[in-house]
mmCIF file of C-alpha atoms in Angstrom:
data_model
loop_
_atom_site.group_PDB
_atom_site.id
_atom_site.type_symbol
_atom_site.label_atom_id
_atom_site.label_comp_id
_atom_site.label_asym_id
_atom_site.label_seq_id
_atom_site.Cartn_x
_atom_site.Cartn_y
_atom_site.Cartn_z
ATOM 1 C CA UNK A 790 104.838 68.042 100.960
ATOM 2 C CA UNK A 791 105.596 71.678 100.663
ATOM 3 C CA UNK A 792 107.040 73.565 103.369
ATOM 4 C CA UNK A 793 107.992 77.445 103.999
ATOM 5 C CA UNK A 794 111.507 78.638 102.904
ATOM 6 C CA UNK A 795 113.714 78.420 100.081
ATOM 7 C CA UNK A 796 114.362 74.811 100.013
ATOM 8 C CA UNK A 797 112.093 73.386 97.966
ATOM 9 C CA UNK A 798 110.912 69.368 98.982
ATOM 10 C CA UNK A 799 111.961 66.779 96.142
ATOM 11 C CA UNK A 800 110.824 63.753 94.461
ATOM 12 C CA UNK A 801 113.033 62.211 92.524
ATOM 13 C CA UNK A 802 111.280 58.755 90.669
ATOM 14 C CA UNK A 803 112.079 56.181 87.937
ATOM 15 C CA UNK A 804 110.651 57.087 84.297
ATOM 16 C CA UNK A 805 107.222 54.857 84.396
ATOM 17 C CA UNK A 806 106.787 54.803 87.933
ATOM 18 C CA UNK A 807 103.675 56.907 89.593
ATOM 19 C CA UNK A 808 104.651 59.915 91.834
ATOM 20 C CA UNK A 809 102.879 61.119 94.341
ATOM 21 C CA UNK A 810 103.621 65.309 94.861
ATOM 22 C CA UNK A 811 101.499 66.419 98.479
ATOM 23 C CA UNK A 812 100.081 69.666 99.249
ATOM 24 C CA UNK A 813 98.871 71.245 102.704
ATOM 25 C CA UNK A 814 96.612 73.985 102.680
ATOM 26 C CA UNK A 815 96.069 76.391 105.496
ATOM 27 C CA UNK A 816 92.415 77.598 105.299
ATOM 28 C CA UNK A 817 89.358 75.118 106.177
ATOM 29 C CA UNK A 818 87.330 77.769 103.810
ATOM 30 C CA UNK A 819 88.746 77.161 100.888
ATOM 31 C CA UNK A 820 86.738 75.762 98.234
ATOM 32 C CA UNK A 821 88.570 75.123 94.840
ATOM 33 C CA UNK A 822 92.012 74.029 94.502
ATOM 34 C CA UNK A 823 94.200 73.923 91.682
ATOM 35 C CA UNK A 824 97.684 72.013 90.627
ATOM 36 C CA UNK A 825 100.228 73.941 88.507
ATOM 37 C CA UNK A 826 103.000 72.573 86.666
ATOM 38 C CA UNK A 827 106.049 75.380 86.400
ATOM 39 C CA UNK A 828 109.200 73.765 83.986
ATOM 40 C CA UNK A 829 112.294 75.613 84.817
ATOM 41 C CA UNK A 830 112.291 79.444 83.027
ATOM 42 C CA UNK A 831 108.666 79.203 82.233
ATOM 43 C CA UNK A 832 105.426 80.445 83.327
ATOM 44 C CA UNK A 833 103.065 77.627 85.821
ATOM 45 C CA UNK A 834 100.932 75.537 83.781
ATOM 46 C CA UNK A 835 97.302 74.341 84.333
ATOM 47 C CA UNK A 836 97.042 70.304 85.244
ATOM 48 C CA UNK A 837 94.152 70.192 87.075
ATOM 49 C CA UNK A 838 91.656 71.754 89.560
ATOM 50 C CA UNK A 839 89.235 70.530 92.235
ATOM 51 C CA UNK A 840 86.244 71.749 94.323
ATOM 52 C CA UNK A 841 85.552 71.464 98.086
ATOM 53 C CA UNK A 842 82.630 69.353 97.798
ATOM 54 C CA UNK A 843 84.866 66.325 95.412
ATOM 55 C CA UNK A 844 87.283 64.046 97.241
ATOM 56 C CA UNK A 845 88.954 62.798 94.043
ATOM 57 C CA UNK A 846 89.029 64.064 90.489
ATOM 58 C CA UNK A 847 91.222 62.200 87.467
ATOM 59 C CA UNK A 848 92.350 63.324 83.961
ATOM 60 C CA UNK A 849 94.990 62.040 81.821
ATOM 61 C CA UNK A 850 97.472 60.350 83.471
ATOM 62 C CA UNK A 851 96.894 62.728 86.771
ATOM 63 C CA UNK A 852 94.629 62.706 89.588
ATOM 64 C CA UNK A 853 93.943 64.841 92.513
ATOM 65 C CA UNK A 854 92.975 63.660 95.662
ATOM 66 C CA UNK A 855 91.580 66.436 98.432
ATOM 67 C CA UNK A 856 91.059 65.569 102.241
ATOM 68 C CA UNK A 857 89.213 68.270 103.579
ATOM 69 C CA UNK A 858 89.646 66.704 107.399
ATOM 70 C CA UNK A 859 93.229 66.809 107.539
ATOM 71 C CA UNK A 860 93.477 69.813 104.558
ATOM 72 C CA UNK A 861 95.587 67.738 102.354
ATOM 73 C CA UNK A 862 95.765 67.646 99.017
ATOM 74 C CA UNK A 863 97.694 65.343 96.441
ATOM 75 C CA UNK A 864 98.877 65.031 92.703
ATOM 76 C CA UNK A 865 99.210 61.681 91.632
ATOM 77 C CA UNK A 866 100.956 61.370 88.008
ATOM 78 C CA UNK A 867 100.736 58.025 86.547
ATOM 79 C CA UNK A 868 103.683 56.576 84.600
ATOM 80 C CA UNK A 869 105.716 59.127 84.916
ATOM 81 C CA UNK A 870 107.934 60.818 81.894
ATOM 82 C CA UNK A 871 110.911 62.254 81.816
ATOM 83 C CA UNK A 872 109.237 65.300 80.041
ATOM 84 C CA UNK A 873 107.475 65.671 83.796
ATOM 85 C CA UNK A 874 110.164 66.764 85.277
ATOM 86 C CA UNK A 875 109.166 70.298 87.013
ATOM 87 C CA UNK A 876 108.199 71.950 89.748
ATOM 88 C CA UNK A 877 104.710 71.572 90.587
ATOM 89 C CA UNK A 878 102.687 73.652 93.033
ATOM 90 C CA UNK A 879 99.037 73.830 94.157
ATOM 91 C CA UNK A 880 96.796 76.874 94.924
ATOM 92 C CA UNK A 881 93.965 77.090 97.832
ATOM 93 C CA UNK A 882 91.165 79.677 96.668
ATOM 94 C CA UNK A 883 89.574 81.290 99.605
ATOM 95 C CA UNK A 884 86.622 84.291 99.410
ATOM 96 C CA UNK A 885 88.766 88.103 98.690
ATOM 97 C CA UNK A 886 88.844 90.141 100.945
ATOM 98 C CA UNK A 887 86.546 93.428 101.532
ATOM 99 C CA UNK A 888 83.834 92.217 100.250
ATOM 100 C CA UNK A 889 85.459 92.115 96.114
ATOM 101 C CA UNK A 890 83.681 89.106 94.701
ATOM 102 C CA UNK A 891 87.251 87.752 93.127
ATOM 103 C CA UNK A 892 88.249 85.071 95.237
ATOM 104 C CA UNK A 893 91.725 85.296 96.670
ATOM 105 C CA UNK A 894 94.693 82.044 95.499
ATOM 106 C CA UNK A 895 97.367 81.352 97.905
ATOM 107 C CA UNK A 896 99.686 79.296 96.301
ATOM 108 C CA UNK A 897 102.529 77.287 97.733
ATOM 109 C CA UNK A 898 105.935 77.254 97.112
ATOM 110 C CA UNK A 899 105.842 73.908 95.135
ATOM 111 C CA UNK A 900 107.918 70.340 95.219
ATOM 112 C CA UNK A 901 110.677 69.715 92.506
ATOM 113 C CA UNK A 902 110.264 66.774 90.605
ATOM 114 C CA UNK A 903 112.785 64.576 89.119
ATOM 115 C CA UNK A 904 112.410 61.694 86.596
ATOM 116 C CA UNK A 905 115.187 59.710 86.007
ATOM 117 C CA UNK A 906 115.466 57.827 82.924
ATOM 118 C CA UNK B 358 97.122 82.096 69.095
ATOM 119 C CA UNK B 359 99.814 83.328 71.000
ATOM 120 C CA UNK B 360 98.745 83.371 74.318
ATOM 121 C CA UNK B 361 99.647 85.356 76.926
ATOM 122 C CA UNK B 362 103.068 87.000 75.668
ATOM 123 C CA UNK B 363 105.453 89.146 78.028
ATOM 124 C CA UNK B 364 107.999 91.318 77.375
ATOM 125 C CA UNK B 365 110.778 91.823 78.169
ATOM 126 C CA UNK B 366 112.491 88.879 79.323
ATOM 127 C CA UNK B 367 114.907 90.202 81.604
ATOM 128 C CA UNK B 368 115.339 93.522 82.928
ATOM 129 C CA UNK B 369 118.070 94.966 85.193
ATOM 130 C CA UNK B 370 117.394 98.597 86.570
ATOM 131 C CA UNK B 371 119.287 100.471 89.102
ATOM 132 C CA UNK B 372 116.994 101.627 92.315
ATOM 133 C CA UNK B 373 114.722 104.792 91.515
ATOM 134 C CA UNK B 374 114.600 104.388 87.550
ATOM 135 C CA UNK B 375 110.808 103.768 86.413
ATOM 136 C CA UNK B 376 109.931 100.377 83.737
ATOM 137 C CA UNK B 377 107.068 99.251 82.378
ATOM 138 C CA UNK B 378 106.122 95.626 82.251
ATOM 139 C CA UNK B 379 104.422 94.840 79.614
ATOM 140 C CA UNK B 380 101.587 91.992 78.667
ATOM 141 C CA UNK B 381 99.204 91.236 75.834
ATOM 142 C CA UNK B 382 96.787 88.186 75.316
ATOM 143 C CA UNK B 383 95.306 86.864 72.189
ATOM 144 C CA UNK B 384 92.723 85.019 73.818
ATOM 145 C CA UNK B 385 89.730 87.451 74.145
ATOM 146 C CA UNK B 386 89.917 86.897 78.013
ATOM 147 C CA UNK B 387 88.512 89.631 80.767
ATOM 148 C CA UNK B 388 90.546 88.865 83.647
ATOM 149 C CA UNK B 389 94.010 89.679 83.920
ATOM 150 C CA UNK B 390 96.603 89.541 86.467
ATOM 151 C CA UNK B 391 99.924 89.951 87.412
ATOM 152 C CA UNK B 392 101.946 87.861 90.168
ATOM 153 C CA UNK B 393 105.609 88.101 91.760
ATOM 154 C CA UNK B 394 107.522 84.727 92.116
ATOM 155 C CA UNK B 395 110.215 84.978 94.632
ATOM 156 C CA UNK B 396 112.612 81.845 96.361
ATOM 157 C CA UNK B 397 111.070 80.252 99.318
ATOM 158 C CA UNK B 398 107.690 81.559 98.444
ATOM 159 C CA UNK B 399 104.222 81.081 96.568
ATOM 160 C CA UNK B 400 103.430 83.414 93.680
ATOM 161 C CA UNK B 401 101.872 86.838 95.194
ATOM 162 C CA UNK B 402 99.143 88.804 93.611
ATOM 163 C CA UNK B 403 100.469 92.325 92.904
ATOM 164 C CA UNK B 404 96.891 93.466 90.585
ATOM 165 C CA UNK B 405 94.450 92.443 89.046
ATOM 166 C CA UNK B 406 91.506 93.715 86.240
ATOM 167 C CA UNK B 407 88.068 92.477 85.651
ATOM 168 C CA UNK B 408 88.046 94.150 82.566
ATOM 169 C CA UNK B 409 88.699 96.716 80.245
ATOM 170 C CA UNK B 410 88.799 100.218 82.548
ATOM 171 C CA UNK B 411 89.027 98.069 85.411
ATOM 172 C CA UNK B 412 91.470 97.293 88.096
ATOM 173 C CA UNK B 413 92.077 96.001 91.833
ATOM 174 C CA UNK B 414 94.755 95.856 93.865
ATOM 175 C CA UNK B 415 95.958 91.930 95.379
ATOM 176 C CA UNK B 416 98.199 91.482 97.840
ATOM 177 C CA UNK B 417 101.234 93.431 97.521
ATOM 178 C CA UNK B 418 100.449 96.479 95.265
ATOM 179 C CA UNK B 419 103.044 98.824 96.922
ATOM 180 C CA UNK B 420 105.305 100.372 94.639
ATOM 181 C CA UNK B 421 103.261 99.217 91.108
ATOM 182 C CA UNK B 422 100.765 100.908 89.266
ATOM 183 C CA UNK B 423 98.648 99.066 86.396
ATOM 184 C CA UNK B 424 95.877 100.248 83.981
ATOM 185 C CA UNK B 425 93.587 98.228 81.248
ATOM 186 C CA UNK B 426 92.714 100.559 78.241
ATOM 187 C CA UNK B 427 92.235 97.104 76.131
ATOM 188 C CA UNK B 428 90.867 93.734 76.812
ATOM 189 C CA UNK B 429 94.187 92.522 75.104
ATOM 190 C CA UNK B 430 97.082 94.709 77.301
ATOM 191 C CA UNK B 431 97.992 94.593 80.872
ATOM 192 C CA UNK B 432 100.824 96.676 81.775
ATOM 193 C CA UNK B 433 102.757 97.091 85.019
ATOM 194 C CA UNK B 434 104.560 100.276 85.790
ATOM 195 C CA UNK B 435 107.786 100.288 88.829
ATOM 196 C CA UNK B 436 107.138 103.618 89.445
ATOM 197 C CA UNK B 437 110.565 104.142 91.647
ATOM 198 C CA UNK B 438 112.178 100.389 91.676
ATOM 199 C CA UNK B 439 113.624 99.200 94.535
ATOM 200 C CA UNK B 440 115.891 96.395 95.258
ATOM 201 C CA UNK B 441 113.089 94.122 97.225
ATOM 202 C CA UNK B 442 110.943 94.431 93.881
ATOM 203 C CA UNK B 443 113.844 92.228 92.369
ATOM 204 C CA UNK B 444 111.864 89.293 91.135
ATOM 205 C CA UNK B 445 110.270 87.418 87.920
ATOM 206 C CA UNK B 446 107.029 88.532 87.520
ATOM 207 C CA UNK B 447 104.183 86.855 85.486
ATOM 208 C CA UNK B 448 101.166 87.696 84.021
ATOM 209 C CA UNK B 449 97.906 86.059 83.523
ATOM 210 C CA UNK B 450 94.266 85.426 81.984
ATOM 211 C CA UNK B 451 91.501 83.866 82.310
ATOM 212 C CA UNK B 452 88.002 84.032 80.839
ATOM 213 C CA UNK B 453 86.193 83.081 83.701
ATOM 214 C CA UNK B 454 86.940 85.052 87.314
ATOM 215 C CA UNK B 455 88.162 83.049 90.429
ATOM 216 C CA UNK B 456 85.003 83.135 92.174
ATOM 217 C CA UNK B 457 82.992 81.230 89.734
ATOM 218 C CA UNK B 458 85.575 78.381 90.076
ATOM 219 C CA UNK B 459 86.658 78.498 86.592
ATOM 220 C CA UNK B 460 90.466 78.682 87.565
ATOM 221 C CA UNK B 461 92.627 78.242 84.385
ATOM 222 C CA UNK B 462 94.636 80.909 84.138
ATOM 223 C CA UNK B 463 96.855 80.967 81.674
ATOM 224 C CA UNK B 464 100.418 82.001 82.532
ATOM 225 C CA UNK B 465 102.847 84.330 80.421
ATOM 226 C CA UNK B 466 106.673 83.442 80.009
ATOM 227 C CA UNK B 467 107.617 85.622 82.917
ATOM 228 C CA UNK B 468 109.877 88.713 83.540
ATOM 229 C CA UNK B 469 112.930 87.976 85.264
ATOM 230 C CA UNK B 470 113.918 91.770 87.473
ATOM 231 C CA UNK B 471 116.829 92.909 89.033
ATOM 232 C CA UNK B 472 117.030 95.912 90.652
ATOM 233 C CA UNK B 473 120.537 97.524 92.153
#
């Protein structure tokens, strides 16, 4: 899962097998969560999102799994491609601050993934 | 479409020269914003803009300045750069705002900083 400071966790998996990338979250208020894919000199990509009250949400080849008790959250990629290779990240989106109505995204430092042909 | 687009890719400025960041998006989309990325930690919110004429500050703001004359531009200004604002910064947009849930932003290539 991720962790503070400037090593990054890594997975490092066989092309076709599923990985399994693991997120804590800090705030029991969040409500909406989101997984973003960052390839190396690019911007973070979109996978997939989730809301509080789901405990599992799929779409193609990924799913997210959320466990409000423990405040965990999980990617799971299915057959996994070389081309998937990345770092991937999630977000917790908690209420802003001073009353603003746009909701605040922490986001953590991410887990580098490795698929090995 | 092209997207969020950033320019330039790289910048290296020495400490007290001023640079401005600059980002456009094709998209038609009302919420912009622009994060820091730095080693050993998540992206950081520096501002933000609801719309046109309209902007907020996130969670580091110190030492940036932004405006939104267009739904399409986003600019960031250093006003006095300083070595700790060495970083790759991205911008973003989405058409929906992070309260309603609607949470795809849609990232720009990034601005890779140096400051000496």
């Amino acid at each position: 899962g991720e962790s503070v400071g400037l090593h990054l966790p890594t997975l490092s998996v066989q092309e076709g097998d599923n990985s399994i990338i693991n997120c804590a979250y800090s705030n029991s208020a969040s409500d909406y969560f989101i997984w973003y894919k960052q390839e190396s000199g690019k911007g973070p990509q979109f996978i997939i999102d989730i809301r509080s009250n789901m405990d599992k949400r799929q779409g193609q080849r990924v799913t997210v799994l959320l466990n409000k008790t423990v405040k965990h959250l999980s990617l799971q990629i299915a057959a996994t491609q070389p081309g998937d290779s990345a770092v991937y990240f999630c977000a917790e989106r908690s209420q802003g601050a001073g009353g603003t109505s746009y909701g605040k995204l922490t986001f953590g430092q991410g887990t580098i993934l490795t698929v090995h042909p | 479409n092209a997207g969020v687009t950033q320019t330039p890719k790289f910048q290296v400025l020495k400490t007290g020269q001023s640079m401005t960041l600059q980002c456009a998006q094709d998209m038609n989309h009302e919420y912009m914003s622009w994060y820091r990325q730095d080693p050993g930690m998540g992206l950081r919110l520096i501002h933000y803009s609801v719309g046109a004429g309209i902007t907020d500050q996130g969670e580091v703001p110190n030492g940036y300045n932004v405006s939104r004359s267009t739904t399409e531009d986003f600019p960031l200004r250093l006003l006095s750069a300083a070595p700790s604002q060495t970083s790759v910064y991205f911008c973003a947009s989405s058409s929906e705002p992070l309260d309603r849930g609607y949470g795809e932003q849609y990232f720009g290539p990034g601005t890779r900083l140096t400051v000496t």
